[in-house]
GROMACS .gro file of C-alpha atoms in nm:
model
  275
    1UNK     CA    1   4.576   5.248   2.336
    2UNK     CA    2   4.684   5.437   2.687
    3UNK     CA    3   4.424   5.599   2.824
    4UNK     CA    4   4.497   5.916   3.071
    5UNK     CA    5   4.205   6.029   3.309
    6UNK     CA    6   4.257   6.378   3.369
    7UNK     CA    7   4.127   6.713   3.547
    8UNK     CA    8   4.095   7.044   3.412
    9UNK     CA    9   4.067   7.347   3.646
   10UNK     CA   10   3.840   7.651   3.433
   11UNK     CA   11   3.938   7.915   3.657
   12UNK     CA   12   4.387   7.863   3.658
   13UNK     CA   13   4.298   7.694   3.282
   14UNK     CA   14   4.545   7.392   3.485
   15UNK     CA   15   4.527   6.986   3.399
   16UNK     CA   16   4.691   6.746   3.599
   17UNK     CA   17   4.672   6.385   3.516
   18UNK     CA   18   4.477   6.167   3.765
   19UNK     CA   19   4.528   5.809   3.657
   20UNK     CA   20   4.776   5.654   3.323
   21UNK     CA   21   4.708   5.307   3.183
   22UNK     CA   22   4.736   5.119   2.897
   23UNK     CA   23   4.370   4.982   2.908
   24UNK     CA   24   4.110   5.150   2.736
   25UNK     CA   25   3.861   5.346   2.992
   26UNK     CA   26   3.592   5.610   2.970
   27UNK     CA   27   3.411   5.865   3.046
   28UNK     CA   28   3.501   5.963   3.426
   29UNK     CA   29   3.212   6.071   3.601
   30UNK     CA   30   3.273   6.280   3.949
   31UNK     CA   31   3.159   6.163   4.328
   32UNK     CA   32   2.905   6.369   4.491
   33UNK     CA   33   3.166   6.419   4.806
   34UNK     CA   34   3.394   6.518   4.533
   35UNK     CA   35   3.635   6.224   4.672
   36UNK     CA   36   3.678   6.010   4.343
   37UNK     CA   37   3.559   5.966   3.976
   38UNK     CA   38   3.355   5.641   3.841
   39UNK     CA   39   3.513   5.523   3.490
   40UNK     CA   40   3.445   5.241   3.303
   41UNK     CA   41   3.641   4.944   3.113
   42UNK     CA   42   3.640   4.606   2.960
   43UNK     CA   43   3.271   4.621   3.033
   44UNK     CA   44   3.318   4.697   3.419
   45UNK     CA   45   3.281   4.972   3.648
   46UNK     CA   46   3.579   5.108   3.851
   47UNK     CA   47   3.591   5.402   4.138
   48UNK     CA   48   3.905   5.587   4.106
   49UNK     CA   49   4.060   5.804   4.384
   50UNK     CA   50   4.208   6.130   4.242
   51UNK     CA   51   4.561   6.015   4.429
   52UNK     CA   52   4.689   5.837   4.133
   53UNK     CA   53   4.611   5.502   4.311
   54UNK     CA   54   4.495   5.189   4.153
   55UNK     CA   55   4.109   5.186   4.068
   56UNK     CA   56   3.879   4.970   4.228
   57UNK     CA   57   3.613   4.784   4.074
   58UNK     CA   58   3.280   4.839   4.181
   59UNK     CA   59   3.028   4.491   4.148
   60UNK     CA   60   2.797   4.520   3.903
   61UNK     CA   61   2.603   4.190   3.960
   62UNK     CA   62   2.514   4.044   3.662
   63UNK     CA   63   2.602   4.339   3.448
   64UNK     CA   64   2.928   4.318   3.292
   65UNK     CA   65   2.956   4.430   2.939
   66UNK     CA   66   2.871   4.828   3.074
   67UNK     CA   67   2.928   5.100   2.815
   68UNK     CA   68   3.033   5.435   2.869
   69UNK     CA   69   2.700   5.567   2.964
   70UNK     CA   70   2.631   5.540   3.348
   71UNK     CA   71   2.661   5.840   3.656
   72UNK     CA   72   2.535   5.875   3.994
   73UNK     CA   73   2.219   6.026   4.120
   74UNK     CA   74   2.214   6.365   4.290
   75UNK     CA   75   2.230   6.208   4.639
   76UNK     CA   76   2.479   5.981   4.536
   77UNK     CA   77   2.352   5.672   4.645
   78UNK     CA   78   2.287   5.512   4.292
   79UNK     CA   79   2.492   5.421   3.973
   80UNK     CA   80   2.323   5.418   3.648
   81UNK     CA   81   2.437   5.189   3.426
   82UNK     CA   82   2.391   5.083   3.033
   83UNK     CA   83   2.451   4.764   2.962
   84UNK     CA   84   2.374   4.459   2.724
   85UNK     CA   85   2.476   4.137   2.896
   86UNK     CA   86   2.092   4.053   2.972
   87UNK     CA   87   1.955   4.114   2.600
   88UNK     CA   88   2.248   4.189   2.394
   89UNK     CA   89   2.175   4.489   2.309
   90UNK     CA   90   2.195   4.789   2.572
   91UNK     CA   91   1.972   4.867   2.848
   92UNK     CA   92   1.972   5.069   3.162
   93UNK     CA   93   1.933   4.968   3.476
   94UNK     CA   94   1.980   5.097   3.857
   95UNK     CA   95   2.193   4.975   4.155
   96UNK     CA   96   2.343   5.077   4.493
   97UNK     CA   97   2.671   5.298   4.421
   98UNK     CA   98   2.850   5.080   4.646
   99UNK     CA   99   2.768   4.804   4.415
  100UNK     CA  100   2.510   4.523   4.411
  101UNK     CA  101   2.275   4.378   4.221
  102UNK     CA  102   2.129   4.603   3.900
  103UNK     CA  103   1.744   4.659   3.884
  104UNK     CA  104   1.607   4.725   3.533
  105UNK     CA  105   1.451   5.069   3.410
  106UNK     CA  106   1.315   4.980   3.103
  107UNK     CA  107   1.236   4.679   2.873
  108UNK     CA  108   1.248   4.962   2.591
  109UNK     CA  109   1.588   4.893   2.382
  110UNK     CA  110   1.848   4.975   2.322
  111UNK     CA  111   1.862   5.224   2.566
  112UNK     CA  112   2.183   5.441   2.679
  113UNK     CA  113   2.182   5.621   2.963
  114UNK     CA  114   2.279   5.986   2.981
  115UNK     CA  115   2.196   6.220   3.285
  116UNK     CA  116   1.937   6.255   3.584
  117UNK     CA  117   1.662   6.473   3.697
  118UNK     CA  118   1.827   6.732   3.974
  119UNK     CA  119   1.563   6.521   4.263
  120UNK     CA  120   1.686   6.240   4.139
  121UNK     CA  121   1.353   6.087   4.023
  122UNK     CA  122   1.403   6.068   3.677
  123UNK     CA  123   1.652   5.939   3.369
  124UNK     CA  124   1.705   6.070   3.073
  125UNK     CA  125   1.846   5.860   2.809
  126UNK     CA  126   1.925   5.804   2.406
  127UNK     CA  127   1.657   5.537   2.280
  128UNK     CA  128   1.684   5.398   1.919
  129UNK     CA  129   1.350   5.289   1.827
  130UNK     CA  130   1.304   5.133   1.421
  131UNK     CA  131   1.664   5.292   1.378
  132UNK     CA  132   1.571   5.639   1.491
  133UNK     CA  133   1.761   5.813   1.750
  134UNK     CA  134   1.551   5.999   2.007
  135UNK     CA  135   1.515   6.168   2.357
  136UNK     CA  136   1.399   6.012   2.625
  137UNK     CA  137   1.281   6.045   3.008
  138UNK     CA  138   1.158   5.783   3.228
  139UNK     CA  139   1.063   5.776   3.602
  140UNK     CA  140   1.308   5.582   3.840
  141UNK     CA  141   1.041   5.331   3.921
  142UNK     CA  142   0.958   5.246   3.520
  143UNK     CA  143   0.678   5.265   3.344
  144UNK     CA  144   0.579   5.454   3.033
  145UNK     CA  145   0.882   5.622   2.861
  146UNK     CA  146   0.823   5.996   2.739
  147UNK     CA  147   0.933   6.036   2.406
  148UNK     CA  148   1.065   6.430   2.397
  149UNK     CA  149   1.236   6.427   2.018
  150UNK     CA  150   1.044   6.285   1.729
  151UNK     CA  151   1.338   6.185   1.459
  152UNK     CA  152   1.449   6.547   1.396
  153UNK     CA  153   1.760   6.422   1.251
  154UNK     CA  154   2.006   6.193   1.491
  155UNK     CA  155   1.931   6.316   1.883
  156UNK     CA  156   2.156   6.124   2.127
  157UNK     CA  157   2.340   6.306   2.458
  158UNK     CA  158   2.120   6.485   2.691
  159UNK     CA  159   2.198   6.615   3.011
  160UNK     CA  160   2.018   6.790   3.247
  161UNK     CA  161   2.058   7.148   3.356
  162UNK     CA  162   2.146   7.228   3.694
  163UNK     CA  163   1.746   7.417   3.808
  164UNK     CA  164   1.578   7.095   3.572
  165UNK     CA  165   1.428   7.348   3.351
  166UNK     CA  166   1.649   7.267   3.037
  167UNK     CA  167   1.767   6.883   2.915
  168UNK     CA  168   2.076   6.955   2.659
  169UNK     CA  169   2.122   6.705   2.349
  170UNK     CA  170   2.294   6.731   2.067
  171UNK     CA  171   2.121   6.694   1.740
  172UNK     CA  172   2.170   6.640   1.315
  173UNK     CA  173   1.880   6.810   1.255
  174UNK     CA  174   1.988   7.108   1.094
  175UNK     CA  175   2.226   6.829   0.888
  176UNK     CA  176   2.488   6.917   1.125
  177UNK     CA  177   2.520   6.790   1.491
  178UNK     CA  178   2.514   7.077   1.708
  179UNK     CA  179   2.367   7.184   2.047
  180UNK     CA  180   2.016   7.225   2.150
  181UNK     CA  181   1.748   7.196   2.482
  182UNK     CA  182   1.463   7.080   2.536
  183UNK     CA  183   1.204   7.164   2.821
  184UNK     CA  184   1.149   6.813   2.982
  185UNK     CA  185   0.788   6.803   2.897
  186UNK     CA  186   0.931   6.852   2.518
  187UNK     CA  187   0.842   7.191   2.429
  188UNK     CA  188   1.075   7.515   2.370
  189UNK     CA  189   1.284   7.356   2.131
  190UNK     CA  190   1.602   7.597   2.133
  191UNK     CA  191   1.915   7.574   1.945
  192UNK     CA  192   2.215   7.661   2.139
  193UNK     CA  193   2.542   7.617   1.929
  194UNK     CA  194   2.579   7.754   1.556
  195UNK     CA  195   2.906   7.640   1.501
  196UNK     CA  196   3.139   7.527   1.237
  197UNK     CA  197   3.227   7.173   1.418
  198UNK     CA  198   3.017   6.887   1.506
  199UNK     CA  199   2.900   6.922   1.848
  200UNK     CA  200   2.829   6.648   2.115
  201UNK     CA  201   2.750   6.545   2.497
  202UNK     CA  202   2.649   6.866   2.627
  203UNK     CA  203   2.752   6.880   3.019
  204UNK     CA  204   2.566   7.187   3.216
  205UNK     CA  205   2.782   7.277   3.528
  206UNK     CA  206   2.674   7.206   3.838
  207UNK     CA  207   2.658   7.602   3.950
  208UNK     CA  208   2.445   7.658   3.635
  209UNK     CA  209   2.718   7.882   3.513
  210UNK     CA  210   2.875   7.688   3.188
  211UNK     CA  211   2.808   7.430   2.911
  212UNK     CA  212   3.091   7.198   2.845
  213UNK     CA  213   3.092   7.059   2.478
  214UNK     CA  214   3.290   6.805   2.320
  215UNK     CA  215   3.341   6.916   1.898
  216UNK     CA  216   3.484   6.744   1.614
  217UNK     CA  217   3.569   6.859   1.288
  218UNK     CA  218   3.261   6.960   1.095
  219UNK     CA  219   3.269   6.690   0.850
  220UNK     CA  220   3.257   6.389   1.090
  221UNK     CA  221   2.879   6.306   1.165
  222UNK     CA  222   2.887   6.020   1.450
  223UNK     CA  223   3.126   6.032   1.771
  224UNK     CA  224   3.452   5.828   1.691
  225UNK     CA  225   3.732   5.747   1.884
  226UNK     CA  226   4.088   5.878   1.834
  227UNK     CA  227   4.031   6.185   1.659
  228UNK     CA  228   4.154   6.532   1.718
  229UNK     CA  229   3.893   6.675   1.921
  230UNK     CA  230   3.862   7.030   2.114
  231UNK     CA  231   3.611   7.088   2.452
  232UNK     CA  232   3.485   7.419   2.422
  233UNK     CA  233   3.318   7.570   2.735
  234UNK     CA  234   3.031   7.838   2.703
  235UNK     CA  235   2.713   7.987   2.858
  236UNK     CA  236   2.442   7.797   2.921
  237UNK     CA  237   2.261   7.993   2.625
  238UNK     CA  238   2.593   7.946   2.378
  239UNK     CA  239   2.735   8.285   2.448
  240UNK     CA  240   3.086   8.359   2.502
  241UNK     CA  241   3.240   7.987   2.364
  242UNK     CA  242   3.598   7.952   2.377
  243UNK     CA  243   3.821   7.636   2.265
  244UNK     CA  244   3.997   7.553   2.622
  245UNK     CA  245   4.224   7.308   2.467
  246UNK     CA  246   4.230   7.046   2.165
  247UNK     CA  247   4.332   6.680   2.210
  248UNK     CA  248   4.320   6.318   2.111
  249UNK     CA  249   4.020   6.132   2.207
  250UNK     CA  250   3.625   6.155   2.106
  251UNK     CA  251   3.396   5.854   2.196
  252UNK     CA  252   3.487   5.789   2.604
  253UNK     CA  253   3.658   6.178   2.631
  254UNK     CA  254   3.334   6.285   2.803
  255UNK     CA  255   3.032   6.128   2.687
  256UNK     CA  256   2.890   6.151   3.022
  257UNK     CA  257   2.873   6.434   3.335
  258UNK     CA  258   3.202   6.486   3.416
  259UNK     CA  259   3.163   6.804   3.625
  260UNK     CA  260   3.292   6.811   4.007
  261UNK     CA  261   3.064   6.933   4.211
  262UNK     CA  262   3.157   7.230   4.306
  263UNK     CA  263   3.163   7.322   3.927
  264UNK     CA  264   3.501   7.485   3.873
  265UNK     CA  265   3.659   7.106   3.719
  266UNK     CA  266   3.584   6.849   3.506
  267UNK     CA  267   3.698   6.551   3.463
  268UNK     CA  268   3.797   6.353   3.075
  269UNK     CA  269   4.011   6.098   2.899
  270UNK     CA  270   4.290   6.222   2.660
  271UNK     CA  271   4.422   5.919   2.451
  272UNK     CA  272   4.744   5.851   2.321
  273UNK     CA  273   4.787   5.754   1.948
  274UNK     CA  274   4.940   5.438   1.857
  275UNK     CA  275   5.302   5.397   1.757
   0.00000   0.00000   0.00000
């Protein structure tokens, strides 16, 4: 599978490709100086300069069968990661973003990490609990997880908005995945996207100006790789959505904030198909 990590300007509706390689990596997330993107592979962590030079892994102690869920905190000084080398199954824990050794959130699993609170003092994060799939904050420090979806259908995704009033998930509740928010203390349940597709990983921009969506076909349920997908960019209440492009990819195009942070690029994977 080749794997190309690329940037996509909203306003000139430009890409250029960052990085090529035959390897399989995810879900690029974007440097608070704006200087390079974090992707992962073969269960590690790599920092990638947006020169087209090599990537350059980043220690992850311990932790080295990382999934595609992990980003940095609003100052920039932390990398969450989800990983399941210490339980085998996957669980999120906190290190320096220069790299070190990883300090565990919460003993709650599997948990998969999805976005922070805009101070930085809080995760949210996809929990499956008895084979539900639920919303979920937690304080940096541990402690008591708050439960904010109560097995409404499948709820994975969430991201927070840019002012922390709104976390975005997607959810099956409706019996087709699609866009909603939550208010972090769980009320104002609000359904953004009415859509024909299937709707996932929500990404509010940075400016608070646009929702970034990844959609599948409307018959596929769960988030599968190499698929014909299309990222459709809207308001932060659904209005004015527009396809900006289609392409090959699905699980690791974006399942994680991808936004620069000035909030006029994003960063994804497009994958190649097999010959």
């Amino acid at each position: 599978m080749r794997s190309s990590v690329e940037i996509h300007d909203i306003a000139t509706g430009e890409t250029r490709v960052v990085w090529q390689t035959d390897r399989l990596v995810e879900a690029p997330n974007w440097s608070r100086d704006g200087s390079h993107l974090i992707i992962n592979g073969d269960g590690r962590l790599y920092r990638l300069g947006l020169d087209g030079s090599e990537p350059v892994e980043i220690d992850t102690g311990f932790a080295t069968l990382c999934n595609n869920d992990h980003g940095l905190s609003p100052d920039g000084t932390t990398i969450a990661i989800s990983d399941k080398t210490e339980f085998g199954k996957s669980a999120i824990y906190l290190l320096p973003a220069e790299g070190g050794t990883p300090r565990l959130v919460t003993r709650n699993l599997p948990s998969y990490w999805h976005g922070w609170s805009p101070d930085g003092n809080t995760v949210t994060y996809c929990g499956i609990r008895d084979q539900v799939f639920d919303i979920y904050t937690i304080s940096v420090d541990g402690g008591e997880e708050r439960r904010l979806t109560h097995g409404e259908g499948r709820n994975d995704g969430p991201d927070w908005s840019a002012d922390g009033e709104w976390i975005y998930f997607n959810s099956s509740r409706t019996g087709q995945m699609q866009i909603w928010r939550i208010r972090p203390d769980g009320s104002d349940v609000t359904r953004i996207t009415d859509s024909p597709y299937g709707d996932w990983f929500p990404h509010p921009s940075p400016d608070g100006k646009h929702l970034l969506v990844l959609s599948y076909d409307g018959d596929v349920f769960d988030h599968p790789r190499d698929l014909d997908v299309r990222l459709r960019l809207m308001d932060l209440d659904g209005g004015n959505a527009r396809i900006l492009f289609e392409l090959f990819g699905g699980q690791g195009t974006i399942n994680v904030p991808n936004w620069a942070p000035t909030g006029d690029r994003f960063a994804f994977v497009r994958y190649e198909r097999e010959s």
